[in-house]
PDB file of C-alpha atoms in Angstrom:
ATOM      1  CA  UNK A   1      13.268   0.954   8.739  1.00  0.00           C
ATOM      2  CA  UNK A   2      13.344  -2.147  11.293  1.00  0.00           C
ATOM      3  CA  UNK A   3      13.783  -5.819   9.993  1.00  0.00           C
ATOM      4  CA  UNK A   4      10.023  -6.199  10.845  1.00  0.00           C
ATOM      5  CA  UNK A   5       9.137  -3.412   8.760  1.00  0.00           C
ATOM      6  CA  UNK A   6      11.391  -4.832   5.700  1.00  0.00           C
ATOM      7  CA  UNK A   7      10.125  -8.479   6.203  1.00  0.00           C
ATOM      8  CA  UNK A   8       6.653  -7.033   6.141  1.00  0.00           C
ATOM      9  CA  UNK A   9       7.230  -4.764   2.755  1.00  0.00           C
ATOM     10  CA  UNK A  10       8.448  -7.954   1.410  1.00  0.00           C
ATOM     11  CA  UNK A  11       5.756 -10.219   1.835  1.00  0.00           C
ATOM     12  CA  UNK A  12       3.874  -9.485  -1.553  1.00  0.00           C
ATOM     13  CA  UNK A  13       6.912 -10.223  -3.841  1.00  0.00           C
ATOM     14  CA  UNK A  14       8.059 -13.089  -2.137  1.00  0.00           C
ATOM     15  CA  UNK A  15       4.698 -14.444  -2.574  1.00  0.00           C
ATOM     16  CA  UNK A  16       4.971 -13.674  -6.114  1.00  0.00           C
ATOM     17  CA  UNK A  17       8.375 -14.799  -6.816  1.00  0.00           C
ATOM     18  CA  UNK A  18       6.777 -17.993  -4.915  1.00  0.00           C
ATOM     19  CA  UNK A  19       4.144 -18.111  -7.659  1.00  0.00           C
ATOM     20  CA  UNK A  20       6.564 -18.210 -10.102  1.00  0.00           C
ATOM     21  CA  UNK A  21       8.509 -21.018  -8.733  1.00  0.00           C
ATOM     22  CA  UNK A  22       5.312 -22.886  -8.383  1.00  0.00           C
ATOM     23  CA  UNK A  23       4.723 -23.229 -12.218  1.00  0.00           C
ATOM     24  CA  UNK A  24       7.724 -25.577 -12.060  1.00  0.00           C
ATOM     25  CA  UNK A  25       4.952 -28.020 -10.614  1.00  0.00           C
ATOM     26  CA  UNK A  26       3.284 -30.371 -12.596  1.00  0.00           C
ATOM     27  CA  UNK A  27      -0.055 -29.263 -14.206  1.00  0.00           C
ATOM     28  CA  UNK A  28      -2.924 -29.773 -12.001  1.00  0.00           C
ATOM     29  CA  UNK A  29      -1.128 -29.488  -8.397  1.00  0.00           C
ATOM     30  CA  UNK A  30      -3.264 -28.415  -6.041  1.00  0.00           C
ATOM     31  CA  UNK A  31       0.139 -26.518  -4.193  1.00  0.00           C
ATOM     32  CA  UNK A  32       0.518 -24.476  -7.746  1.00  0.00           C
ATOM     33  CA  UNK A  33      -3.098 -23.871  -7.605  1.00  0.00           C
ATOM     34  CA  UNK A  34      -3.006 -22.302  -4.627  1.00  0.00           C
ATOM     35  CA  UNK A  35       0.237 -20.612  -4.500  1.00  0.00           C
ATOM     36  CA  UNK A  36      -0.473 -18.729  -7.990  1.00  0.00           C
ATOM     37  CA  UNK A  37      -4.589 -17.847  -6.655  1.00  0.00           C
ATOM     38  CA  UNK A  38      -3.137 -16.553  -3.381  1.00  0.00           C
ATOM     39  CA  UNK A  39      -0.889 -14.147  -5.076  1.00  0.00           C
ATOM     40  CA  UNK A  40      -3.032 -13.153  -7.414  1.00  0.00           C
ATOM     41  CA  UNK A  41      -5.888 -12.301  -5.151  1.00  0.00           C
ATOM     42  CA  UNK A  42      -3.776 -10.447  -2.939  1.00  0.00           C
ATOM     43  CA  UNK A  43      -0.569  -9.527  -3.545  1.00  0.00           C
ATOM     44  CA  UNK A  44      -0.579  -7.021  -6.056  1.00  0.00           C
ATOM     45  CA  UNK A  45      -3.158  -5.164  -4.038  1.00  0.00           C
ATOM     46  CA  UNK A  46      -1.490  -5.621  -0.614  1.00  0.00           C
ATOM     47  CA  UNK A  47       1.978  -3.780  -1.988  1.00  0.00           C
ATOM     48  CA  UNK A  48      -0.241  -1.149  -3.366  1.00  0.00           C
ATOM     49  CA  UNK A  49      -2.232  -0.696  -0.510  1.00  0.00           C
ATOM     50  CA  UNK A  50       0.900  -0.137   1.421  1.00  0.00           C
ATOM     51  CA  UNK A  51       1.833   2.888  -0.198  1.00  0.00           C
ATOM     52  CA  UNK A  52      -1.205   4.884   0.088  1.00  0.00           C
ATOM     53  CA  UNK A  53      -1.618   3.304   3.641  1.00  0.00           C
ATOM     54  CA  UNK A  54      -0.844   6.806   5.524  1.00  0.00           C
ATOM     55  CA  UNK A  55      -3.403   8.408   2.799  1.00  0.00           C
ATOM     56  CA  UNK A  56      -5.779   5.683   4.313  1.00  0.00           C
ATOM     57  CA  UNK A  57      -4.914   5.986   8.091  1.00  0.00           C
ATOM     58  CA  UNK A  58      -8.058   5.306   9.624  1.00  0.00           C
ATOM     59  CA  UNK A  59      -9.706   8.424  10.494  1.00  0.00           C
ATOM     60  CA  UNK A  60     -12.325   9.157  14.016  1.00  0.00           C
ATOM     61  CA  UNK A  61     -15.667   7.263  13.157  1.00  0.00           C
ATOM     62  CA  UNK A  62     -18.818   9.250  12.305  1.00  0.00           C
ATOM     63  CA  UNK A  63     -22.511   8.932  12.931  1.00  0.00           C
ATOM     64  CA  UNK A  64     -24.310   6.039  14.943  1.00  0.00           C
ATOM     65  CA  UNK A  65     -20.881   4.367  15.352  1.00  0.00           C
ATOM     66  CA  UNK A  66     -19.309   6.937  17.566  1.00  0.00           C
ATOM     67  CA  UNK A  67     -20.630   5.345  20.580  1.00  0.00           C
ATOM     68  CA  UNK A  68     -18.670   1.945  19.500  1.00  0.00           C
ATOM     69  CA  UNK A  69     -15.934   0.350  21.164  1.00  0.00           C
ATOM     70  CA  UNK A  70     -12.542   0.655  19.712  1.00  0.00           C
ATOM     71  CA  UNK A  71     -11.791  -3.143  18.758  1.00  0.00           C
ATOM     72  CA  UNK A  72     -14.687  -2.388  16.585  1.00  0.00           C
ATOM     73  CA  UNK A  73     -12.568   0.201  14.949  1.00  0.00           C
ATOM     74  CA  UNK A  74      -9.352  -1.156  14.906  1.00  0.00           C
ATOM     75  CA  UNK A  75     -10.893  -4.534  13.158  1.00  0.00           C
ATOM     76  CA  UNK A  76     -13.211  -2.581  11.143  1.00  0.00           C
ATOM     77  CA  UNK A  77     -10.081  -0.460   9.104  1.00  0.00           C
ATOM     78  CA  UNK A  78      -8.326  -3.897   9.245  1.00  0.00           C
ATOM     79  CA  UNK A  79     -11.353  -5.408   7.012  1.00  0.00           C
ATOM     80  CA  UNK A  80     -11.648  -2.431   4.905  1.00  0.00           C
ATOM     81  CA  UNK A  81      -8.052  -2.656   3.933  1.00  0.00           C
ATOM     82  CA  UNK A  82      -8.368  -6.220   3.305  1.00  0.00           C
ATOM     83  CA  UNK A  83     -11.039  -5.845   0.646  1.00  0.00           C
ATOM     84  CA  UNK A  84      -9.569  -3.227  -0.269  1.00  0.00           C
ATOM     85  CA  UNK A  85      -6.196  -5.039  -1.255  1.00  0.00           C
ATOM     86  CA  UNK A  86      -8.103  -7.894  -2.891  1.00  0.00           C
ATOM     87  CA  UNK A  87      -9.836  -5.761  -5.487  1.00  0.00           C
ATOM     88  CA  UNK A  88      -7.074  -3.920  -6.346  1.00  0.00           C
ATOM     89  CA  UNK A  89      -5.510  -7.183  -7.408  1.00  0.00           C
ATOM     90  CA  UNK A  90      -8.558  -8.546  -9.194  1.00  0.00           C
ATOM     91  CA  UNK A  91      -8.416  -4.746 -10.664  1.00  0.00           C
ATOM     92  CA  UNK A  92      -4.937  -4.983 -11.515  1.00  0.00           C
ATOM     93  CA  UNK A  93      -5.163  -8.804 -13.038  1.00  0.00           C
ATOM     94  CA  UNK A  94      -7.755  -7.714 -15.272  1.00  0.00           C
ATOM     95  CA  UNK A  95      -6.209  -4.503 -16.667  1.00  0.00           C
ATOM     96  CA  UNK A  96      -3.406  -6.100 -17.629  1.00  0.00           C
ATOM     97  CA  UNK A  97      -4.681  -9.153 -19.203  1.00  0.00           C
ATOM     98  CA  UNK A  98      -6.847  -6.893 -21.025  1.00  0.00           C
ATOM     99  CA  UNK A  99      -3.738  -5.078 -22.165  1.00  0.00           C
ATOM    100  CA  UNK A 100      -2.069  -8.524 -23.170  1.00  0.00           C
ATOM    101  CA  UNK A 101      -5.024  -9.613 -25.429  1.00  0.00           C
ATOM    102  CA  UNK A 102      -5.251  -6.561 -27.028  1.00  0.00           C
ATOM    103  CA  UNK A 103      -1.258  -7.054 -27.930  1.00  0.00           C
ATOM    104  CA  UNK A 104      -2.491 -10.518 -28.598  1.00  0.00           C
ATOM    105  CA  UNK A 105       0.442 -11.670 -26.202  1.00  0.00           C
ATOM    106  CA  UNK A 106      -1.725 -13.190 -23.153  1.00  0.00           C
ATOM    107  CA  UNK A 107      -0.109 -16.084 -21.326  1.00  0.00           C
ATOM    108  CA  UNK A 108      -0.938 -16.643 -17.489  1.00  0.00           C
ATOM    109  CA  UNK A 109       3.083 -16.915 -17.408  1.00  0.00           C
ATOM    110  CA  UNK A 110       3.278 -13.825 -18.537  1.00  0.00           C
ATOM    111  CA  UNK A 111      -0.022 -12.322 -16.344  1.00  0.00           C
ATOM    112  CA  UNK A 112       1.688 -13.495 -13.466  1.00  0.00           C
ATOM    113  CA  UNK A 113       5.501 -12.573 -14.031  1.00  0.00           C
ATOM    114  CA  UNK A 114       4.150  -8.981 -15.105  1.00  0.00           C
ATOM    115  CA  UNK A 115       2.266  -8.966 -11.826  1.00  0.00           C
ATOM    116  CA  UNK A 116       5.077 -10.307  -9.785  1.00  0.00           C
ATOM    117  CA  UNK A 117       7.358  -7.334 -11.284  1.00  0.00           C
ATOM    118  CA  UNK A 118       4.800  -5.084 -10.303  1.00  0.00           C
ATOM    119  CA  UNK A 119       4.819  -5.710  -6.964  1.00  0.00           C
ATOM    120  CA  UNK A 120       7.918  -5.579  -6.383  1.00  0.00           C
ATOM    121  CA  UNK A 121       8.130  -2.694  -7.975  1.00  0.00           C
ATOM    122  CA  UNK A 122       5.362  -1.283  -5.594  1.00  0.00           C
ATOM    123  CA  UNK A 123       7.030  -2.592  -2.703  1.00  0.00           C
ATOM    124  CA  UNK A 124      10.390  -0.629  -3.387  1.00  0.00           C
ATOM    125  CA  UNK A 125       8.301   2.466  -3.421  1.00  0.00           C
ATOM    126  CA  UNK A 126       8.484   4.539  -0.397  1.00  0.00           C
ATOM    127  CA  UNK A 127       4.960   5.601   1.478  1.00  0.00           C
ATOM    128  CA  UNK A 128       2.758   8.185   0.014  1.00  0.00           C
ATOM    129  CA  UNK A 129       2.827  11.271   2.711  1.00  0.00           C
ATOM    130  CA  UNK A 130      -0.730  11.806   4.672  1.00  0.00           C
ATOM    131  CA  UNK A 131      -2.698  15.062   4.359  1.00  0.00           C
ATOM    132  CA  UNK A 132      -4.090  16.472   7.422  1.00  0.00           C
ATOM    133  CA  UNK A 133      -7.997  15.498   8.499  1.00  0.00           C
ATOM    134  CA  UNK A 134     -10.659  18.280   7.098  1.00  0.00           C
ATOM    135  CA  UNK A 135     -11.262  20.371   9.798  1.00  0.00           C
ATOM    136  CA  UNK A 136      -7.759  20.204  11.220  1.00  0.00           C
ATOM    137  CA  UNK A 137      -4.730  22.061  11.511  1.00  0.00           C
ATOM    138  CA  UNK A 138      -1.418  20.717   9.985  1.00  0.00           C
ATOM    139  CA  UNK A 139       0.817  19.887  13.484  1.00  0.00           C
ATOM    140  CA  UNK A 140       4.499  21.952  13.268  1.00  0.00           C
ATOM    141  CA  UNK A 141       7.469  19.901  12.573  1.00  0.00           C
ATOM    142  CA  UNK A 142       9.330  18.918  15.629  1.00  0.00           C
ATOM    143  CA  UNK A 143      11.984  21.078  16.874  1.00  0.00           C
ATOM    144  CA  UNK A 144       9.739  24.093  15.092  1.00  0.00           C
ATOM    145  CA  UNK A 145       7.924  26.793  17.452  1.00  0.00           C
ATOM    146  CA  UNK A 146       4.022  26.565  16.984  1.00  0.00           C
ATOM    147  CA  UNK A 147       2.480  29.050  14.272  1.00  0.00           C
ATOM    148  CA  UNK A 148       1.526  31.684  17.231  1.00  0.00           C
ATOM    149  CA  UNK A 149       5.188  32.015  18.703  1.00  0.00           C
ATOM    150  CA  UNK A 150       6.712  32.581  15.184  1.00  0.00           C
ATOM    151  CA  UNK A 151       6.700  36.070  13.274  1.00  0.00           C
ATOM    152  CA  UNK A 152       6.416  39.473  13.434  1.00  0.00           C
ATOM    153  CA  UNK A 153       3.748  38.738  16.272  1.00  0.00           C
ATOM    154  CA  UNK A 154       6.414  37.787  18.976  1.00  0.00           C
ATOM    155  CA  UNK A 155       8.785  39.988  16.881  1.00  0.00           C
ATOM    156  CA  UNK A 156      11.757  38.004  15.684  1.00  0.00           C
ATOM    157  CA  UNK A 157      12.609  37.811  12.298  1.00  0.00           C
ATOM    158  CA  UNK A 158      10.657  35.422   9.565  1.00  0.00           C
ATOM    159  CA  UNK A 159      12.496  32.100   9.396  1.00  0.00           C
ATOM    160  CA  UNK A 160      14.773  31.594   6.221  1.00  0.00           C
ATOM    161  CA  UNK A 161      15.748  28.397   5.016  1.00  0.00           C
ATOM    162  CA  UNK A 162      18.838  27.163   5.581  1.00  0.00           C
ATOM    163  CA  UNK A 163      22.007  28.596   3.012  1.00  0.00           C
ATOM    164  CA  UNK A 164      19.381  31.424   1.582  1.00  0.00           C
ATOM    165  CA  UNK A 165      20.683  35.149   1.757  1.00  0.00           C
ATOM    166  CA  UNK A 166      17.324  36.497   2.589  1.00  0.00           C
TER     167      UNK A 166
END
């Protein structure tokens, strides 16, 4: 993992954690205000979205937008992640605090430290693996010969895994 890759994982915590520091504030402050609805629109939802993203890899366009350019594309997955990290934190704000009147507990400290936990939790999580595209076939692992060249077709012996007997 690079630095840019850590500093980007991090974001959605350190927004939260930023949150939380914001409620030392005085009631009213437009900086709270903001720091606490930025997180809460979007951070929960960005850390989550970041470990399904290769389950949502943006896939080859189909139907009348084949013949688009691919700026179109590339912006168009960027959007669809975007809304798609902003509901997920509405969806995830709303659970909760539905959970937290129902234990008769509800605070919007407590919403919003549960939240922050959360995502940090979600951020610590590695990267959900990506299933190949319907229609295709799964690419060999590097350093592996391609399906055809392996077996009794080219007439070496099956591959066993490494320490087995067999």
């Amino acid at each position: 993992m690079t630095p840019q890759d850590l500093v980007i994982r991090m974001l959605p915590p350190f927004g939260g954690w930023l949150a939380l520091a914001s409620l030392a504030l005085p009631d009213g402050s437009p900086l709270r205000g903001a720091a606490v609805a930025a997180f809460l629109a979007v951070g929960p939802g960005a850390a989550l979205v970041r470990v399904g993203g290769p389950a949502l890899r943006p896939r080859g366009t189909e139907g009348p937008a084949e013949r688009g350019d691919a700026d179109f594309a590339h912006h168009s997955d960027l959007l669809e992640r975007l809304m798609l990290a902003v509901l997920l934190s509405v969806s995830a704000a709303i659970l909760l605090s539905t959970v937290l009147i129902a234990a008769h507990a509800l605070s919007g400290d407590r919403v919003l430290l549960t939240l922050t936990l959360l995502t940090t939790l979600a951020a610590f999580c590695p990267a959900l693996r990506a299933r190949p595209a319907p229609g295709t076939t799964p690419r060999p692992a590097p350093g592996t010969p391609p399906p055809a060249a392996s077996g009794a077709a080219s007439g070496a012996a099956p591959p066993t895994r490494k320490g087995s007997t067999s």
